[in-house]
Amino acid sequence: MVWAMSVAAAIQAPPRLTRRVPVLTSGLGVVHLVYAVAESPDVLRAMAADGILAAANDYQRDYVTWFVVAGFTLLMTGSILRWTVRRTGQVPPSAGWWLLGTGIFAVILEPTGGAWALVLLGALTAYASRQEVRNPASSEPRR
């Protein structure tokens, strides 16, 4: 029992932003999926009625398909980040840079689109990856 309490005391919760990044990433994925359904319900119904195989065969269907794919990809990324933060207490630096780079590329292609949210998420993730988690059992920061 004493050993378990000392182990629990040695483990410190990650910084708040580090804990929030996976939630924000998954949240952006949910927004993507909800927006696709709310913006294009007729297109989704037509795709379902025609069958899923080769259903994205025009501009509107391509748009909805990639919006849904991006939503699921963000949900997956948020899930992986959540697992990583729980295991290590940190966000991998590469996650922030990938999100930021992808967001900047999307903003260059479509400056008036919603990719600014991905730029912000990438910047927050990159910043969160630089926060140190101190282990009270040692004087060394955990990186």
C-alpha positions as protocol buffer text, in pm:
chain_id: "A"
residue {
  index: 1
  type: MET
  ca { x: 0 y: 0 z: 0 }
}
residue {
  index: 2
  type: VAL
  ca { x: 280 y: 242 z: 91 }
}
residue {
  index: 3
  type: TRP
  ca { x: 462 y: 148 z: -229 }
}
residue {
  index: 4
  type: ALA
  ca { x: 151 y: 221 z: -439 }
}
residue {
  index: 5
  type: MET
  ca { x: 112 y: 563 z: -276 }
}
residue {
  index: 6
  type: SER
  ca { x: 477 y: 650 z: -343 }
}
residue {
  index: 7
  type: VAL
  ca { x: 443 y: 545 z: -707 }
}
residue {
  index: 8
  type: ALA
  ca { x: 127 y: 754 z: -741 }
}
residue {
  index: 9
  type: ALA
  ca { x: 306 y: 1053 z: -588 }
}
residue {
  index: 10
  type: ALA
  ca { x: 594 y: 1013 z: -834 }
}
residue {
  index: 11
  type: ILE
  ca { x: 362 y: 1035 z: -1134 }
}
residue {
  index: 12
  type: GLN
  ca { x: 258 y: 1388 z: -1215 }
}
residue {
  index: 13
  type: ALA
  ca { x: -27 y: 1476 z: -1445 }
}
residue {
  index: 14
  type: PRO
  ca { x: 78 y: 1628 z: -1776 }
}
residue {
  index: 15
  type: PRO
  ca { x: 32 y: 2003 z: -1827 }
}
residue {
  index: 16
  type: ARG
  ca { x: -323 y: 2114 z: -1899 }
}
residue {
  index: 17
  type: LEU
  ca { x: -261 y: 2201 z: -2266 }
}
residue {
  index: 18
  type: THR
  ca { x: -102 y: 1860 z: -2322 }
}
residue {
  index: 19
  type: ARG
  ca { x: -416 y: 1695 z: -2184 }
}
residue {
  index: 20
  type: ARG
  ca { x: -641 y: 1915 z: -2399 }
}
residue {
  index: 21
  type: VAL
  ca { x: -468 y: 1862 z: -2735 }
}
residue {
  index: 22
  type: PRO
  ca { x: -616 y: 1512 z: -2795 }
}
residue {
  index: 23
  type: VAL
  ca { x: -962 y: 1640 z: -2703 }
}
residue {
  index: 24
  type: LEU
  ca { x: -927 y: 1939 z: -2936 }
}
residue {
  index: 25
  type: THR
  ca { x: -807 y: 1713 z: -3219 }
}
residue {
  index: 26
  type: SER
  ca { x: -1097 y: 1472 z: -3177 }
}
residue {
  index: 27
  type: GLY
  ca { x: -1333 y: 1768 z: -3144 }
}
residue {
  index: 28
  type: LEU
  ca { x: -1219 y: 1907 z: -3478 }
}
residue {
  index: 29
  type: GLY
  ca { x: -1283 y: 1563 z: -3628 }
}
residue {
  index: 30
  type: VAL
  ca { x: -1637 y: 1562 z: -3488 }
}
residue {
  index: 31
  type: VAL
  ca { x: -1694 y: 1913 z: -3627 }
}
residue {
  index: 32
  type: HIS
  ca { x: -1580 y: 1787 z: -3968 }
}
residue {
  index: 33
  type: LEU
  ca { x: -1821 y: 1495 z: -3962 }
}
residue {
  index: 34
  type: VAL
  ca { x: -2116 y: 1697 z: -3831 }
}
residue {
  index: 35
  type: TYR
  ca { x: -2052 y: 1969 z: -4089 }
}
residue {
  index: 36
  type: ALA
  ca { x: -2041 y: 1714 z: -4373 }
}
residue {
  index: 37
  type: VAL
  ca { x: -2374 y: 1566 z: -4266 }
}
residue {
  index: 38
  type: ALA
  ca { x: -2539 y: 1905 z: -4200 }
}
residue {
  index: 39
  type: GLU
  ca { x: -2405 y: 2072 z: -4515 }
}
residue {
  index: 40
  type: SER
  ca { x: -2467 y: 1791 z: -4763 }
}
residue {
  index: 41
  type: PRO
  ca { x: -2736 y: 1548 z: -4643 }
}
residue {
  index: 42
  type: ASP
  ca { x: -2878 y: 1506 z: -4994 }
}
residue {
  index: 43
  type: VAL
  ca { x: -2537 y: 1419 z: -5135 }
}
residue {
  index: 44
  type: LEU
  ca { x: -2478 y: 1161 z: -4861 }
}
residue {
  index: 45
  type: ARG
  ca { x: -2824 y: 1011 z: -4918 }
}
residue {
  index: 46
  type: ALA
  ca { x: -2760 y: 988 z: -5293 }
}
residue {
  index: 47
  type: MET
  ca { x: -2424 y: 822 z: -5232 }
}
residue {
  index: 48
  type: ALA
  ca { x: -2584 y: 568 z: -4999 }
}
residue {
  index: 49
  type: ALA
  ca { x: -2866 y: 501 z: -5246 }
}
residue {
  index: 50
  type: ASP
  ca { x: -2623 y: 447 z: -5534 }
}
residue {
  index: 51
  type: GLY
  ca { x: -2404 y: 216 z: -5329 }
}
residue {
  index: 52
  type: ILE
  ca { x: -2073 y: 297 z: -5167 }
}
residue {
  index: 53
  type: LEU
  ca { x: -1848 y: 145 z: -5436 }
}
residue {
  index: 54
  type: ALA
  ca { x: -1725 y: 427 z: -5664 }
}
residue {
  index: 55
  type: ALA
  ca { x: -1980 y: 664 z: -5509 }
}
residue {
  index: 56
  type: ALA
  ca { x: -1755 y: 973 z: -5520 }
}
residue {
  index: 57
  type: ASN
  ca { x: -1785 y: 1041 z: -5891 }
}
residue {
  index: 58
  type: ASP
  ca { x: -1851 y: 1415 z: -5912 }
}
residue {
  index: 59
  type: TYR
  ca { x: -1738 y: 1739 z: -5747 }
}
residue {
  index: 60
  type: GLN
  ca { x: -1999 y: 1743 z: -5468 }
}
residue {
  index: 61
  type: ARG
  ca { x: -1943 y: 1380 z: -5376 }
}
residue {
  index: 62
  type: ASP
  ca { x: -1565 y: 1426 z: -5379 }
}
residue {
  index: 63
  type: TYR
  ca { x: -1603 y: 1725 z: -5147 }
}
residue {
  index: 64
  type: VAL
  ca { x: -1817 y: 1532 z: -4899 }
}
residue {
  index: 65
  type: THR
  ca { x: -1595 y: 1223 z: -4921 }
}
residue {
  index: 66
  type: TRP
  ca { x: -1279 y: 1415 z: -4835 }
}
residue {
  index: 67
  type: PHE
  ca { x: -1454 y: 1605 z: -4558 }
}
residue {
  index: 68
  type: VAL
  ca { x: -1562 y: 1276 z: -4402 }
}
residue {
  index: 69
  type: VAL
  ca { x: -1216 y: 1120 z: -4453 }
}
residue {
  index: 70
  type: ALA
  ca { x: -1054 y: 1423 z: -4286 }
}
residue {
  index: 71
  type: GLY
  ca { x: -1301 y: 1397 z: -3997 }
}
residue {
  index: 72
  type: PHE
  ca { x: -1223 y: 1030 z: -3935 }
}
residue {
  index: 73
  type: THR
  ca { x: -849 y: 1100 z: -3971 }
}
residue {
  index: 74
  type: LEU
  ca { x: -869 y: 1372 z: -3706 }
}
residue {
  index: 75
  type: LEU
  ca { x: -1064 y: 1137 z: -3477 }
}
residue {
  index: 76
  type: MET
  ca { x: -796 y: 872 z: -3525 }
}
residue {
  index: 77
  type: THR
  ca { x: -518 y: 1125 z: -3461 }
}
residue {
  index: 78
  type: GLY
  ca { x: -693 y: 1245 z: -3145 }
}
residue {
  index: 79
  type: SER
  ca { x: -724 y: 886 z: -3025 }
}
residue {
  index: 80
  type: ILE
  ca { x: -353 y: 817 z: -3086 }
}
residue {
  index: 81
  type: LEU
  ca { x: -258 y: 1142 z: -2912 }
}
residue {
  index: 82
  type: ARG
  ca { x: -478 y: 1052 z: -2614 }
}
residue {
  index: 83
  type: TRP
  ca { x: -307 y: 713 z: -2586 }
}
residue {
  index: 84
  type: THR
  ca { x: 38 y: 872 z: -2616 }
}
residue {
  index: 85
  type: VAL
  ca { x: -33 y: 1137 z: -2351 }
}
residue {
  index: 86
  type: ARG
  ca { x: -165 y: 871 z: -2112 }
}
residue {
  index: 87
  type: ARG
  ca { x: 146 y: 656 z: -2165 }
}
residue {
  index: 88
  type: THR
  ca { x: 417 y: 924 z: -2173 }
}
residue {
  index: 89
  type: GLY
  ca { x: 263 y: 1242 z: -2037 }
}
residue {
  index: 90
  type: GLN
  ca { x: 364 y: 1422 z: -2355 }
}
residue {
  index: 91
  type: VAL
  ca { x: 249 y: 1503 z: -2706 }
}
residue {
  index: 92
  type: PRO
  ca { x: 498 y: 1395 z: -2975 }
}
residue {
  index: 93
  type: PRO
  ca { x: 658 y: 1703 z: -3138 }
}
residue {
  index: 94
  type: SER
  ca { x: 605 y: 1553 z: -3483 }
}
residue {
  index: 95
  type: ALA
  ca { x: 227 y: 1557 z: -3432 }
}
residue {
  index: 96
  type: GLY
  ca { x: 226 y: 1933 z: -3388 }
}
residue {
  index: 97
  type: TRP
  ca { x: 448 y: 1994 z: -3689 }
}
residue {
  index: 98
  type: TRP
  ca { x: 244 y: 1761 z: -3911 }
}
residue {
  index: 99
  type: LEU
  ca { x: -83 y: 1927 z: -3811 }
}
residue {
  index: 100
  type: LEU
  ca { x: 68 y: 2274 z: -3855 }
}
residue {
  index: 101
  type: GLY
  ca { x: 224 y: 2192 z: -4192 }
}
residue {
  index: 102
  type: THR
  ca { x: -94 y: 2032 z: -4322 }
}
residue {
  index: 103
  type: GLY
  ca { x: -297 y: 2331 z: -4203 }
}
residue {
  index: 104
  type: ILE
  ca { x: -61 y: 2582 z: -4368 }
}
residue {
  index: 105
  type: PHE
  ca { x: -73 y: 2386 z: -4694 }
}
residue {
  index: 106
  type: ALA
  ca { x: -454 y: 2382 z: -4683 }
}
residue {
  index: 107
  type: VAL
  ca { x: -467 y: 2756 z: -4606 }
}
residue {
  index: 108
  type: ILE
  ca { x: -240 y: 2828 z: -4904 }
}
residue {
  index: 109
  type: LEU
  ca { x: -478 y: 2632 z: -5127 }
}
residue {
  index: 110
  type: GLU
  ca { x: -794 y: 2784 z: -4976 }
}
residue {
  index: 111
  type: PRO
  ca { x: -729 y: 3093 z: -4761 }
}
residue {
  index: 112
  type: THR
  ca { x: -1098 y: 3151 z: -4689 }
}
residue {
  index: 113
  type: GLY
  ca { x: -1164 y: 2793 z: -4573 }
}
residue {
  index: 114
  type: GLY
  ca { x: -1168 y: 2641 z: -4230 }
}
residue {
  index: 115
  type: ALA
  ca { x: -808 y: 2517 z: -4236 }
}
residue {
  index: 116
  type: TRP
  ca { x: -714 y: 2802 z: -4002 }
}
residue {
  index: 117
  type: ALA
  ca { x: -852 y: 2581 z: -3725 }
}
residue {
  index: 118
  type: LEU
  ca { x: -597 y: 2315 z: -3822 }
}
residue {
  index: 119
  type: VAL
  ca { x: -318 y: 2577 z: -3819 }
}
residue {
  index: 120
  type: LEU
  ca { x: -421 y: 2679 z: -3467 }
}
residue {
  index: 121
  type: LEU
  ca { x: -446 y: 2316 z: -3355 }
}
residue {
  index: 122
  type: GLY
  ca { x: -103 y: 2242 z: -3501 }
}
residue {
  index: 123
  type: ALA
  ca { x: 53 y: 2544 z: -3329 }
}
residue {
  index: 124
  type: LEU
  ca { x: -104 y: 2448 z: -2994 }
}
residue {
  index: 125
  type: THR
  ca { x: 11 y: 2088 z: -3037 }
}
residue {
  index: 126
  type: ALA
  ca { x: 368 y: 2194 z: -3123 }
}
residue {
  index: 127
  type: TYR
  ca { x: 371 y: 2425 z: -2821 }
}
residue {
  index: 128
  type: ALA
  ca { x: 229 y: 2154 z: -2594 }
}
residue {
  index: 129
  type: SER
  ca { x: 501 y: 1913 z: -2707 }
}
residue {
  index: 130
  type: ARG
  ca { x: 763 y: 2154 z: -2571 }
}
residue {
  index: 131
  type: GLN
  ca { x: 616 y: 2168 z: -2220 }
}
residue {
  index: 132
  type: GLU
  ca { x: 820 y: 1977 z: -1966 }
}
residue {
  index: 133
  type: VAL
  ca { x: 666 y: 1730 z: -1727 }
}
residue {
  index: 134
  type: ARG
  ca { x: 862 y: 1725 z: -1402 }
}
residue {
  index: 135
  type: ASN
  ca { x: 888 y: 1404 z: -1211 }
}
residue {
  index: 136
  type: PRO
  ca { x: 880 y: 1487 z: -838 }
}
residue {
  index: 137
  type: ALA
  ca { x: 1094 y: 1178 z: -764 }
}
residue {
  index: 138
  type: SER
  ca { x: 1387 y: 1330 z: -952 }
}
residue {
  index: 139
  type: SER
  ca { x: 1512 y: 1677 z: -1035 }
}
residue {
  index: 140
  type: GLU
  ca { x: 1525 y: 1597 z: -1406 }
}
residue {
  index: 141
  type: PRO
  ca { x: 1247 y: 1708 z: -1640 }
}
residue {
  index: 142
  type: ARG
  ca { x: 1080 y: 1423 z: -1828 }
}
residue {
  index: 143
  type: ARG
  ca { x: 1093 y: 1478 z: -2205 }
}
